[in-house]
Tab-separated table of C-alpha atoms in Angstrom:
chain	number	residue	atom	x	y	z
V	1	UNK	CA	21.292	5.926	-1.544
V	2	UNK	CA	17.581	6.639	-1.585
V	3	UNK	CA	14.665	7.489	-3.846
V	4	UNK	CA	12.047	10.155	-4.419
V	5	UNK	CA	8.329	9.863	-3.817
V	6	UNK	CA	5.868	9.540	-5.438
V	7	UNK	CA	7.166	6.573	-7.397
V	8	UNK	CA	4.360	7.033	-9.962
V	9	UNK	CA	3.327	10.710	-9.984
V	10	UNK	CA	-0.006	12.109	-11.063
V	11	UNK	CA	-3.410	10.524	-10.575
V	12	UNK	CA	-2.475	6.857	-9.882
V	13	UNK	CA	-4.259	5.767	-6.687
V	14	UNK	CA	-4.733	2.421	-4.921
V	15	UNK	CA	-1.472	0.795	-6.063
V	16	UNK	CA	-1.121	-2.985	-5.913
V	17	UNK	CA	2.094	-4.828	-6.723
V	18	UNK	CA	3.348	-8.345	-7.389
V	19	UNK	CA	6.758	-9.847	-8.161
V	20	UNK	CA	7.881	-12.485	-10.673
V	21	UNK	CA	11.557	-13.227	-10.103
V	22	UNK	CA	13.250	-9.834	-10.301
V	23	UNK	CA	10.407	-8.171	-12.203
V	24	UNK	CA	7.720	-6.101	-10.498
V	25	UNK	CA	4.255	-5.269	-11.802
V	26	UNK	CA	1.944	-2.598	-10.403
V	27	UNK	CA	-1.646	-1.561	-11.189
V	28	UNK	CA	-3.710	1.456	-10.132
V	29	UNK	CA	-7.346	2.565	-10.202
V	30	UNK	CA	-8.832	4.182	-13.324
V	31	UNK	CA	-12.487	5.033	-12.426
V	32	UNK	CA	-14.373	6.430	-15.487
V	33	UNK	CA	-11.316	6.453	-17.774
V	34	UNK	CA	-10.709	4.130	-20.714
V	35	UNK	CA	-8.679	1.947	-21.167
V	36	UNK	CA	-8.905	0.772	-17.570
V	37	UNK	CA	-6.318	-0.235	-14.947
V	38	UNK	CA	-2.872	0.874	-16.161
V	39	UNK	CA	-0.083	-1.707	-15.761
V	40	UNK	CA	3.445	-0.631	-14.810
V	41	UNK	CA	6.699	-2.612	-14.776
V	42	UNK	CA	9.919	-2.079	-12.835
V	43	UNK	CA	13.169	-3.834	-12.022
V	44	UNK	CA	13.879	-1.789	-8.889
V	45	UNK	CA	10.441	-0.616	-7.638
V	46	UNK	CA	11.636	2.989	-7.961
V	47	UNK	CA	11.663	3.476	-11.729
V	48	UNK	CA	8.370	2.436	-13.335
V	49	UNK	CA	7.358	2.211	-16.981
V	50	UNK	CA	3.803	1.773	-18.200
V	51	UNK	CA	3.495	-1.355	-20.350
V	52	UNK	CA	-0.240	-1.573	-20.970
V	53	UNK	CA	-3.739	-1.774	-19.511
V	54	UNK	CA	-5.741	-4.674	-18.098
V	55	UNK	CA	-9.083	-3.525	-19.538
V	56	UNK	CA	-8.882	-2.501	-23.187
V	57	UNK	CA	-12.246	-3.676	-24.564
V	58	UNK	CA	-15.775	-2.573	-23.854
V	59	UNK	CA	-16.682	-6.196	-23.132
V	60	UNK	CA	-14.293	-5.933	-20.152
V	61	UNK	CA	-15.120	-2.369	-19.149
V	62	UNK	CA	-18.607	-0.923	-19.500
V	63	UNK	CA	-18.681	2.758	-18.538
V	64	UNK	CA	-21.931	4.010	-20.078
V	65	UNK	CA	-23.348	6.894	-18.028
V	66	UNK	CA	-20.684	6.278	-15.395
V	67	UNK	CA	-20.755	9.157	-12.877
V	68	UNK	CA	-17.543	11.009	-12.061
V	69	UNK	CA	-15.225	9.078	-9.733
V	70	UNK	CA	-17.163	5.827	-10.159
V	71	UNK	CA	-16.318	2.955	-12.533
V	72	UNK	CA	-13.179	0.987	-11.630
V	73	UNK	CA	-12.106	0.904	-7.966
V	74	UNK	CA	-8.952	-0.469	-6.334
V	75	UNK	CA	-7.442	-3.206	-8.549
V	76	UNK	CA	-5.220	-5.915	-7.081
V	77	UNK	CA	-2.598	-7.805	-9.099
V	78	UNK	CA	-1.324	-11.260	-8.151
V	79	UNK	CA	0.776	-13.928	-9.886
V	80	UNK	CA	0.200	-17.673	-9.525
V	81	UNK	CA	1.470	-20.649	-11.547
V	82	UNK	CA	2.297	-18.721	-14.708
V	83	UNK	CA	-0.739	-16.436	-14.715
V	84	UNK	CA	-1.313	-12.851	-13.645
V	85	UNK	CA	-4.680	-12.088	-12.075
V	86	UNK	CA	-6.173	-8.621	-11.713
V	87	UNK	CA	-9.264	-8.350	-9.512
V	88	UNK	CA	-11.297	-5.169	-9.091
V	89	UNK	CA	-14.777	-3.631	-8.855
V	90	UNK	CA	-16.769	-1.847	-11.527
V	91	UNK	CA	-19.063	-0.040	-9.115
V	92	UNK	CA	-21.155	1.307	-12.002
V	93	UNK	CA	-21.628	-1.913	-13.991
V	94	UNK	CA	-21.418	-5.462	-12.668
V	95	UNK	CA	-19.559	-5.325	-9.369
V	96	UNK	CA	-16.554	-7.484	-8.473
V	97	UNK	CA	-14.692	-9.394	-11.183
V	98	UNK	CA	-11.246	-10.552	-12.232
V	99	UNK	CA	-9.320	-11.045	-15.470
V	100	UNK	CA	-6.145	-12.981	-16.152
V	101	UNK	CA	-3.271	-13.176	-18.626
V	102	UNK	CA	0.111	-14.785	-19.123
V	103	UNK	CA	1.511	-11.539	-20.558
V	104	UNK	CA	0.788	-8.428	-18.458
V	105	UNK	CA	1.735	-6.178	-21.394
V	106	UNK	CA	-0.709	-7.975	-23.691
V	107	UNK	CA	-4.419	-8.717	-23.808
V	108	UNK	CA	-6.256	-9.862	-20.685
V	109	UNK	CA	-9.173	-12.306	-20.507
V	110	UNK	CA	-12.854	-11.522	-20.483
V	111	UNK	CA	-14.114	-10.697	-16.964
V	112	UNK	CA	-15.154	-13.408	-14.519
V	113	UNK	CA	-17.764	-11.860	-12.215
V	114	UNK	CA	-18.077	-12.815	-8.562
V	115	UNK	CA	-21.072	-13.357	-6.283
V	116	UNK	CA	-19.315	-11.808	-3.282
V	117	UNK	CA	-20.292	-8.160	-3.003
V	118	UNK	CA	-18.726	-5.086	-1.481
V	119	UNK	CA	-15.714	-3.375	-3.034
V	120	UNK	CA	-11.915	-3.676	-3.037
V	121	UNK	CA	-11.686	-7.453	-3.646
V	122	UNK	CA	-8.310	-9.156	-3.243
V	123	UNK	CA	-6.987	-12.652	-3.987
V	124	UNK	CA	-4.691	-14.831	-1.888
V	125	UNK	CA	-3.268	-18.155	-3.115
V	126	UNK	CA	-2.432	-20.382	-0.141
V	127	UNK	CA	0.185	-23.130	-0.019
V	128	UNK	CA	-2.486	-25.868	0.113
V	129	UNK	CA	-4.057	-24.768	-3.188
V	130	UNK	CA	-6.974	-22.869	-1.669
V	131	UNK	CA	-7.774	-19.431	-3.090
V	132	UNK	CA	-9.276	-16.802	-0.802
V	133	UNK	CA	-11.364	-13.845	-1.894
V	134	UNK	CA	-11.339	-10.945	0.556
V	135	UNK	CA	-13.376	-7.740	0.229
V	136	UNK	CA	-15.215	-5.245	2.360
V	137	UNK	CA	-18.977	-5.531	2.748
V	138	UNK	CA	-21.667	-3.294	4.242
V	139	UNK	CA	-22.987	-4.374	7.642
V	140	UNK	CA	-25.288	-1.909	9.314
V	141	UNK	CA	-23.775	1.539	9.517
V	142	UNK	CA	-20.285	0.766	8.181
V	143	UNK	CA	-18.181	-1.895	6.505
V	144	UNK	CA	-16.493	-5.073	7.652
V	145	UNK	CA	-13.926	-7.316	6.010
V	146	UNK	CA	-15.442	-10.497	4.558
V	147	UNK	CA	-13.786	-13.571	3.089
V	148	UNK	CA	-14.658	-16.706	1.136
V	149	UNK	CA	-12.932	-19.444	-0.819
V	150	UNK	CA	-13.372	-19.517	-4.608
V	151	UNK	CA	-12.677	-21.716	-7.596
V	152	UNK	CA	-10.139	-19.609	-9.481
V	153	UNK	CA	-11.010	-21.272	-12.794
V	154	UNK	CA	-14.669	-20.244	-12.684
V	155	UNK	CA	-15.014	-17.629	-9.952
V	156	UNK	CA	-17.597	-19.803	-8.168
V	157	UNK	CA	-17.789	-19.255	-4.406
V	158	UNK	CA	-16.910	-22.463	-2.568
V	159	UNK	CA	-17.888	-21.056	0.837
V	160	UNK	CA	-20.212	-18.314	1.990
V	161	UNK	CA	-18.537	-14.977	2.763
V	162	UNK	CA	-17.930	-14.505	6.483
V	163	UNK	CA	-16.705	-11.539	8.471
V	164	UNK	CA	-13.066	-11.955	9.510
V	165	UNK	CA	-12.186	-8.504	10.915
V	166	UNK	CA	-13.801	-5.164	11.596
V	167	UNK	CA	-10.579	-3.164	11.850
V	168	UNK	CA	-9.425	-0.966	14.722
V	169	UNK	CA	-12.390	1.412	14.833
V	170	UNK	CA	-11.585	3.702	11.925
V	171	UNK	CA	-14.399	4.395	9.498
V	172	UNK	CA	-14.731	2.601	6.157
V	173	UNK	CA	-12.513	-0.497	6.583
V	174	UNK	CA	-11.467	-1.268	3.005
V	175	UNK	CA	-8.639	-2.353	0.717
V	176	UNK	CA	-8.014	-5.722	2.446
V	177	UNK	CA	-5.027	-7.905	1.561
V	178	UNK	CA	-4.289	-11.335	3.041
V	179	UNK	CA	-0.669	-12.586	3.223
V	180	UNK	CA	1.096	-15.606	4.701
V	181	UNK	CA	4.427	-14.705	6.297
V	182	UNK	CA	6.493	-17.129	8.408
V	183	UNK	CA	3.473	-19.398	8.867
V	184	UNK	CA	1.164	-16.613	10.072
V	185	UNK	CA	-1.738	-15.034	8.184
V	186	UNK	CA	-1.588	-11.244	8.088
V	187	UNK	CA	-4.615	-9.159	7.120
V	188	UNK	CA	-3.836	-5.553	6.184
V	189	UNK	CA	-6.555	-2.968	5.520
V	190	UNK	CA	-7.120	0.757	5.061
V	191	UNK	CA	-9.285	2.709	7.507
V	192	UNK	CA	-10.366	6.285	8.116
V	193	UNK	CA	-11.532	7.167	4.610
V	194	UNK	CA	-9.277	8.126	1.734
V	195	UNK	CA	-8.853	11.719	2.914
V	196	UNK	CA	-6.834	13.397	5.671
V	197	UNK	CA	-7.720	10.700	8.233
V	198	UNK	CA	-6.539	7.815	6.059
V	199	UNK	CA	-4.420	5.093	7.676
V	200	UNK	CA	-3.195	1.527	7.249
V	201	UNK	CA	-3.677	-1.144	9.909
V	202	UNK	CA	-2.700	-4.812	10.179
V	203	UNK	CA	-3.639	-7.908	12.173
V	204	UNK	CA	-2.554	-11.561	12.221
V	205	UNK	CA	-3.845	-15.025	12.959
V	206	UNK	CA	-2.978	-18.706	12.736
V	207	UNK	CA	-5.944	-19.162	10.390
V	208	UNK	CA	-7.031	-17.238	7.279
V	209	UNK	CA	-10.435	-16.814	8.947
V	210	UNK	CA	-9.048	-15.509	12.235
V	211	UNK	CA	-9.553	-14.581	14.946
V	212	UNK	CA	-7.193	-11.756	14.059
V	213	UNK	CA	-4.967	-10.057	16.624
V	214	UNK	CA	-4.471	-6.334	15.968
V	215	UNK	CA	-0.916	-5.016	15.719
V	216	UNK	CA	-0.040	-3.256	19.002
V	217	UNK	CA	1.312	-0.182	17.187
V	218	UNK	CA	-1.539	0.302	14.698
V	219	UNK	CA	-1.849	2.287	12.552
V	220	UNK	CA	1.407	1.289	10.893
V	221	UNK	CA	1.054	4.118	8.354
V	222	UNK	CA	-0.768	7.451	8.670
V	223	UNK	CA	-0.191	11.190	8.411
V	224	UNK	CA	-3.313	12.181	10.305
V	225	UNK	CA	-2.448	14.737	12.950
V	226	UNK	CA	0.606	15.922	11.005
V	227	UNK	CA	-0.689	18.907	8.992
V	228	UNK	CA	2.782	20.289	8.261
V	229	UNK	CA	3.700	17.332	6.058
V	230	UNK	CA	2.863	18.094	2.411
V	231	UNK	CA	2.141	14.371	1.931
V	232	UNK	CA	-1.342	13.540	3.224
V	233	UNK	CA	-3.958	10.791	2.964
V	234	UNK	CA	-1.462	7.909	3.240
V	235	UNK	CA	-3.068	4.479	3.103
V	236	UNK	CA	-4.635	1.779	0.904
V	237	UNK	CA	-1.366	-0.142	0.827
V	238	UNK	CA	0.025	-3.405	-0.536
V	239	UNK	CA	2.959	-5.293	0.986
V	240	UNK	CA	5.684	-7.065	-0.992
V	241	UNK	CA	8.974	-8.855	-0.361
V	242	UNK	CA	11.656	-7.966	-2.890
V	243	UNK	CA	13.943	-10.525	-4.493
V	244	UNK	CA	16.777	-9.509	-2.127
V	245	UNK	CA	14.620	-10.292	0.926
V	246	UNK	CA	13.755	-6.699	1.816
V	247	UNK	CA	10.146	-5.668	2.455
V	248	UNK	CA	8.268	-2.716	1.005
V	249	UNK	CA	4.903	-1.021	1.133
V	250	UNK	CA	3.279	0.702	-1.861
V	251	UNK	CA	0.369	2.989	-1.025
V	252	UNK	CA	-1.576	6.033	-2.107
V	253	UNK	CA	-1.136	9.573	-0.842
V	254	UNK	CA	-1.549	13.080	-2.197
V	255	UNK	CA	0.706	16.119	-2.207
V	256	UNK	CA	-0.870	19.227	-0.720
V	257	UNK	CA	-0.004	22.767	-1.665
V	258	UNK	CA	0.888	24.974	1.289
V	259	UNK	CA	-2.588	26.441	0.936
V	260	UNK	CA	-4.113	23.103	2.013
V	261	UNK	CA	-5.581	21.819	-1.233
V	262	UNK	CA	-4.508	19.385	-3.936
V	263	UNK	CA	-5.386	18.920	-7.597
V	264	UNK	CA	-2.949	16.357	-9.056
V	265	UNK	CA	-4.913	13.541	-7.426
V	266	UNK	CA	-3.891	10.595	-5.285
V	267	UNK	CA	-0.528	9.147	-6.361
V	268	UNK	CA	1.548	5.997	-5.808
V	269	UNK	CA	4.148	6.157	-3.023
V	270	UNK	CA	6.511	3.612	-1.481
V	271	UNK	CA	8.313	3.020	1.835
V	272	UNK	CA	10.559	0.297	3.282
V	273	UNK	CA	9.274	-2.057	5.974
V	274	UNK	CA	11.177	-3.825	8.773
V	275	UNK	CA	9.960	-6.551	11.134
V	276	UNK	CA	10.463	-6.610	14.903
V	277	UNK	CA	11.297	-9.653	17.003
V	278	UNK	CA	7.614	-10.175	17.755
V	279	UNK	CA	6.780	-10.487	14.051
V	280	UNK	CA	5.117	-7.093	13.503
V	281	UNK	CA	5.909	-4.731	10.601
V	282	UNK	CA	7.237	-1.197	11.022
V	283	UNK	CA	6.974	1.304	8.189
V	284	UNK	CA	9.768	3.821	7.571
V	285	UNK	CA	10.141	6.628	10.134
V	286	UNK	CA	7.206	5.476	12.300
V	287	UNK	CA	4.901	5.713	9.299
V	288	UNK	CA	5.880	9.312	8.468
V	289	UNK	CA	6.753	9.401	4.773
V	290	UNK	CA	8.907	11.968	2.994
V	291	UNK	CA	9.361	13.085	-0.573
V	292	UNK	CA	13.094	12.301	-0.394
V	293	UNK	CA	13.401	8.887	1.202
V	294	UNK	CA	16.726	8.119	2.871
V	295	UNK	CA	17.055	4.343	2.763
V	296	UNK	CA	18.731	1.501	0.938
V	297	UNK	CA	17.027	0.413	-2.278
V	298	UNK	CA	17.426	-2.358	-4.779
V	299	UNK	CA	20.159	-1.579	-7.330
V	300	UNK	CA	18.614	1.233	-9.334
V	301	UNK	CA	17.878	0.679	-13.002
V	302	UNK	CA	16.969	4.088	-14.458
V	303	UNK	CA	14.710	4.224	-17.489
V	304	UNK	CA	15.193	6.391	-20.579
V	305	UNK	CA	13.610	9.803	-20.172
V	306	UNK	CA	10.174	9.975	-21.761
V	307	UNK	CA	10.133	11.998	-24.989
V	308	UNK	CA	8.862	15.548	-24.629
V	309	UNK	CA	6.825	15.432	-27.837
V	310	UNK	CA	4.126	13.070	-29.043
V	311	UNK	CA	3.772	13.427	-32.814
V	312	UNK	CA	0.712	11.154	-33.007
V	313	UNK	CA	2.485	9.208	-35.742
V	314	UNK	CA	1.620	5.670	-34.598
V	315	UNK	CA	-1.358	3.472	-35.423
V	316	UNK	CA	-2.511	3.742	-31.808
V	317	UNK	CA	-2.349	6.382	-29.118
V	318	UNK	CA	0.653	6.239	-26.812
V	319	UNK	CA	-0.032	4.520	-23.477
V	320	UNK	CA	-0.338	7.663	-21.305
V	321	UNK	CA	-3.460	8.819	-23.196
V	322	UNK	CA	-6.974	8.065	-21.930
V	323	UNK	CA	-10.515	8.623	-23.120
V	324	UNK	CA	-13.474	9.544	-20.924
V	325	UNK	CA	-15.722	6.480	-20.626
V	326	UNK	CA	-16.190	4.216	-23.668
V	327	UNK	CA	-15.092	6.202	-26.710
V	328	UNK	CA	-16.825	6.320	-30.066
V	329	UNK	CA	-13.756	5.504	-32.161
V	330	UNK	CA	-15.413	6.994	-35.247
V	331	UNK	CA	-14.752	10.390	-33.632
V	332	UNK	CA	-10.964	9.817	-33.686
V	333	UNK	CA	-8.554	9.572	-36.610
V	334	UNK	CA	-4.863	8.723	-36.285
V	335	UNK	CA	-4.556	8.106	-40.024
V	336	UNK	CA	-5.318	11.607	-41.209
V	337	UNK	CA	-3.087	11.482	-44.270
V	338	UNK	CA	-0.754	13.945	-42.604
V	339	UNK	CA	2.760	13.021	-41.588
V	340	UNK	CA	1.648	13.200	-37.974
V	341	UNK	CA	-1.585	14.353	-36.364
V	342	UNK	CA	-4.672	13.149	-34.594
V	343	UNK	CA	-8.107	14.224	-35.733
V	344	UNK	CA	-10.983	14.732	-33.286
V	345	UNK	CA	-14.483	15.164	-34.662
V	346	UNK	CA	-16.713	17.866	-33.188
V	347	UNK	CA	-19.133	15.515	-31.479
V	348	UNK	CA	-22.387	16.425	-29.771
V	349	UNK	CA	-21.016	15.795	-26.256
V	350	UNK	CA	-18.844	18.322	-24.434
V	351	UNK	CA	-16.687	18.297	-21.307
V	352	UNK	CA	-19.691	18.951	-19.046
V	353	UNK	CA	-21.433	15.691	-19.993
V	354	UNK	CA	-21.407	12.324	-18.188
V	355	UNK	CA	-20.630	10.783	-21.556
V	356	UNK	CA	-17.678	10.296	-23.894
V	357	UNK	CA	-16.847	13.549	-25.672
V	358	UNK	CA	-14.170	13.709	-28.360
V	359	UNK	CA	-11.343	13.935	-25.853
V	360	UNK	CA	-7.935	12.480	-25.053
V	361	UNK	CA	-6.097	13.294	-21.854
V	362	UNK	CA	-2.884	12.440	-20.064
V	363	UNK	CA	-2.154	12.827	-16.357
V	364	UNK	CA	-0.515	15.966	-15.030
V	365	UNK	CA	2.414	14.520	-13.105
V	366	UNK	CA	3.926	17.530	-11.356
V	367	UNK	CA	2.794	20.950	-10.195
V	368	UNK	CA	5.433	22.711	-12.295
V	369	UNK	CA	4.974	21.744	-15.916
V	370	UNK	CA	4.291	23.050	-19.409
V	371	UNK	CA	2.135	21.522	-22.125
V	372	UNK	CA	1.403	22.744	-25.647
V	373	UNK	CA	-0.313	21.520	-28.785
V	374	UNK	CA	-0.507	22.685	-32.409
V	375	UNK	CA	-4.149	22.963	-33.444
V	376	UNK	CA	-5.418	23.230	-37.033
V	377	UNK	CA	-9.142	23.912	-36.864
V	378	UNK	CA	-11.649	26.128	-38.640
V	379	UNK	CA	-14.993	26.296	-36.794
V	380	UNK	CA	-17.693	26.404	-39.449
V	381	UNK	CA	-20.777	26.885	-37.262
V	382	UNK	CA	-21.694	28.551	-33.990
V	383	UNK	CA	-20.935	26.169	-31.128
V	384	UNK	CA	-18.144	24.240	-32.836
V	385	UNK	CA	-15.096	24.333	-30.584
V	386	UNK	CA	-11.718	22.640	-30.161
V	387	UNK	CA	-8.732	23.192	-27.957
V	388	UNK	CA	-6.651	22.358	-24.901
V	389	UNK	CA	-8.106	21.635	-21.440
V	390	UNK	CA	-6.972	21.195	-17.864
V	391	UNK	CA	-9.675	18.702	-16.887
V	392	UNK	CA	-10.563	17.256	-13.488
V	393	UNK	CA	-14.305	16.561	-13.582
V	394	UNK	CA	-17.348	17.689	-15.638
V	395	UNK	CA	-17.872	20.709	-13.380
V	396	UNK	CA	-14.179	21.426	-12.840
V	397	UNK	CA	-12.108	22.262	-15.902
V	398	UNK	CA	-10.537	25.151	-17.802
V	399	UNK	CA	-9.945	25.318	-21.544
V	400	UNK	CA	-8.294	27.505	-24.143
V	401	UNK	CA	-10.027	26.920	-27.460
V	402	UNK	CA	-10.993	28.098	-30.906
V	403	UNK	CA	-14.696	28.627	-31.583
V	404	UNK	CA	-17.045	30.592	-33.827
V	405	UNK	CA	-18.975	33.521	-32.405
V	406	UNK	CA	-21.143	35.914	-34.428
V	407	UNK	CA	-19.468	34.698	-37.599
V	408	UNK	CA	-15.940	35.290	-36.309
V	409	UNK	CA	-13.136	32.855	-35.462
V	410	UNK	CA	-12.503	33.518	-31.788
V	411	UNK	CA	-9.956	32.299	-29.232
V	412	UNK	CA	-11.409	31.910	-25.740
V	413	UNK	CA	-10.414	30.807	-22.254
V	414	UNK	CA	-13.330	29.374	-20.286
V	415	UNK	CA	-13.286	28.772	-16.536
V	416	UNK	CA	-15.640	26.211	-14.986
V	417	UNK	CA	-15.910	25.262	-11.321
V	418	UNK	CA	-19.189	24.024	-9.775
V	419	UNK	CA	-21.649	26.874	-10.489
V	420	UNK	CA	-19.033	29.185	-12.006
V	421	UNK	CA	-18.753	29.201	-15.797
V	422	UNK	CA	-17.562	32.241	-17.696
V	423	UNK	CA	-15.309	33.383	-20.523
V	424	UNK	CA	-12.163	34.835	-18.963
V	425	UNK	CA	-10.512	35.782	-22.267
V	426	UNK	CA	-11.775	36.351	-25.801
V	427	UNK	CA	-10.006	37.517	-28.943
V	428	UNK	CA	-10.686	37.275	-32.661
V	429	UNK	CA	-7.898	35.435	-34.488
V	430	UNK	CA	-6.969	35.047	-38.129
V	431	UNK	CA	-7.252	31.679	-39.932
V	432	UNK	CA	-4.403	29.205	-39.694
V	433	UNK	CA	-2.809	26.790	-37.195
V	434	UNK	CA	-2.285	28.005	-33.641
V	435	UNK	CA	-0.273	26.761	-30.659
V	436	UNK	CA	-2.301	26.468	-27.437
V	437	UNK	CA	-1.193	25.365	-24.009
V	438	UNK	CA	-0.518	26.021	-20.377
V	439	UNK	CA	2.335	26.867	-18.041
V	440	UNK	CA	1.509	25.482	-14.603
V	441	UNK	CA	2.748	25.786	-11.051
V	442	UNK	CA	1.268	24.850	-7.660
V	443	UNK	CA	-1.124	27.764	-7.538
V	444	UNK	CA	-1.958	28.752	-11.116
V	445	UNK	CA	-2.513	27.736	-14.716
V	446	UNK	CA	-1.303	30.356	-17.188
V	447	UNK	CA	-2.921	29.794	-20.576
V	448	UNK	CA	-0.766	30.555	-23.612
V	449	UNK	CA	-1.253	30.934	-27.351
V	450	UNK	CA	0.771	31.910	-30.416
V	451	UNK	CA	1.480	31.293	-34.063
V	452	UNK	CA	3.867	28.409	-34.856
V	453	UNK	CA	7.455	29.605	-34.549
V	454	UNK	CA	6.494	32.864	-32.848
V	455	UNK	CA	6.735	33.904	-29.217
V	456	UNK	CA	3.899	32.639	-27.031
V	457	UNK	CA	1.503	35.164	-25.507
V	458	UNK	CA	-0.376	35.022	-22.207
V	459	UNK	CA	-4.148	34.803	-22.528
V	460	UNK	CA	-4.949	34.744	-18.790
V	461	UNK	CA	-4.119	33.048	-15.510
V	462	UNK	CA	-6.504	30.916	-13.436
V	463	UNK	CA	-6.118	29.573	-9.902
V	464	UNK	CA	-5.758	25.823	-9.396
V	465	UNK	CA	-8.000	25.962	-6.299
V	466	UNK	CA	-11.393	25.903	-8.131
V	467	UNK	CA	-10.335	22.740	-9.989
V	468	UNK	CA	-8.933	21.006	-6.903
V	469	UNK	CA	-10.317	18.020	-5.049
V	470	UNK	CA	-11.278	20.229	-2.080
V	471	UNK	CA	-13.522	22.363	-4.336
V	472	UNK	CA	-15.302	19.303	-5.734
V	473	UNK	CA	-17.942	16.879	-4.520
V	474	UNK	CA	-15.908	14.011	-6.010
V	475	UNK	CA	-12.362	13.125	-5.030
V	476	UNK	CA	-11.187	9.943	-6.716
V	477	UNK	CA	-9.444	11.145	-9.864
V	478	UNK	CA	-6.944	13.917	-10.651
V	479	UNK	CA	-5.901	16.447	-13.235
V	480	UNK	CA	-5.725	15.592	-16.941
V	481	UNK	CA	-4.084	17.738	-19.587
V	482	UNK	CA	-6.235	17.097	-22.630
V	483	UNK	CA	-7.302	17.832	-26.177
V	484	UNK	CA	-10.944	17.988	-27.220
V	485	UNK	CA	-13.431	18.950	-29.918
V	486	UNK	CA	-17.182	19.497	-29.645
V	487	UNK	CA	-20.204	20.906	-31.441
V	488	UNK	CA	-21.868	21.502	-28.047
V	489	UNK	CA	-25.023	19.495	-28.666
V	490	UNK	CA	-25.206	19.760	-32.440
V	491	UNK	CA	-24.363	17.123	-35.042
V	492	UNK	CA	-21.220	18.042	-36.969
V	493	UNK	CA	-18.811	16.457	-39.424
V	494	UNK	CA	-16.142	19.077	-38.800
V	495	UNK	CA	-12.767	17.878	-37.546
V	496	UNK	CA	-10.012	19.437	-35.443
V	497	UNK	CA	-6.443	18.284	-36.103
V	498	UNK	CA	-3.743	18.284	-33.440
V	499	UNK	CA	-0.306	17.920	-35.014
V	500	UNK	CA	1.665	17.301	-31.826
V	501	UNK	CA	1.582	17.527	-28.043
V	502	UNK	CA	4.546	18.654	-25.907
V	503	UNK	CA	4.756	17.932	-22.179
V	504	UNK	CA	7.656	18.786	-19.873
V	505	UNK	CA	7.976	18.974	-16.096
V	506	UNK	CA	10.121	21.113	-13.843
V	507	UNK	CA	12.244	19.967	-10.918
V	508	UNK	CA	10.176	19.691	-7.737
């Protein structure tokens, strides 16, 4: 018996989890992507299915001019008296806020903004009816953990925020969660920064305001100092007791290639927790996590395998798809009159802009994967372009696309990484639909093209290193496999139609 990490692969950082009976709900960060804060459901905490998003309206999620890796940070989900609460920070617009719902797969409330600053807010509902708001706040050269009491109906602060813990000395104390276990208050936080030095620490007290006693074997979770483990950056965790009484930790980490970089992003992992006779938690294997976890689990309840193909035949996009920032829905058409297709208008914005280009993307979940789309597009003017992209950030993406150059319909592969931008492949192609896509492994993206029903051809291969987190100045998100259309600054009414999208992963 055991399970395989990550439990939610691909860019899904900062997991937070709650339980209602034998049902488990988990949320992760979404940064500049829309809709915001994906919601997952499980019956065993191993097999997770996305059921919706917390933030589906612009009134909940303003992302105008949001820089890369900003926007929504570190959501926390909690359940209390029939309601689910999700609290988070929009670091680009408005600060800390929460929303609530009685149906986590449905619509969530309008945001209730909070006067307490900092980031990474968390809620704790105590037995006496008090509700505590915990976040980190800047004090001098670093952060501390601050706490107040709030009115959960209005968000009004009932007490002034006060510092309750400064951590164990690691930089950037963040991601605080307050729990009450066997009459004691436990405060768990992340320290060390969400990179190679990341770690999770915990303290306890008889009072929610402390003083807090640090766990004698802190950090309870970290991979710092263990460079041979392909899992790195473990931390930013949430603790939960399962319905069978067992304890578990969900947390973020990232999988490194053997060449010491990563491009999938920070993902959601899990590990079992035991408690010693002194009341302190111990994470699996002295906090050293593996891909293949050897431990007892809840009875597993496997989910149906996700379909390989998306035919774009519904009234709405399937849940895995995201836009960049707040989309202009006039640039998208799911009712094209075709049996199945999505239309993307060649808008003025492109993939280099801090804006919302005509783009949809889904997370790359594994190193070894293949993704293809059938594109029907006739560029009518110079600069009009549509195709398939492996997209990380505005300065880090590759694309294989159709465009118009010197009056000819041309297929190109463009490579972009920081100050590098060049056409790596160019070929004139005849009119008609074309299949575009990528075959990926840890080290390379191989871009492919071909006529429908014919054998695919290799356009060129590009290293994954220039589009990795280590090559970027931003680190919060991860790799999207996407479809896009642009007029590169011009105004156009031309449309690109994508008939389907195939995505399949290998065994890793």
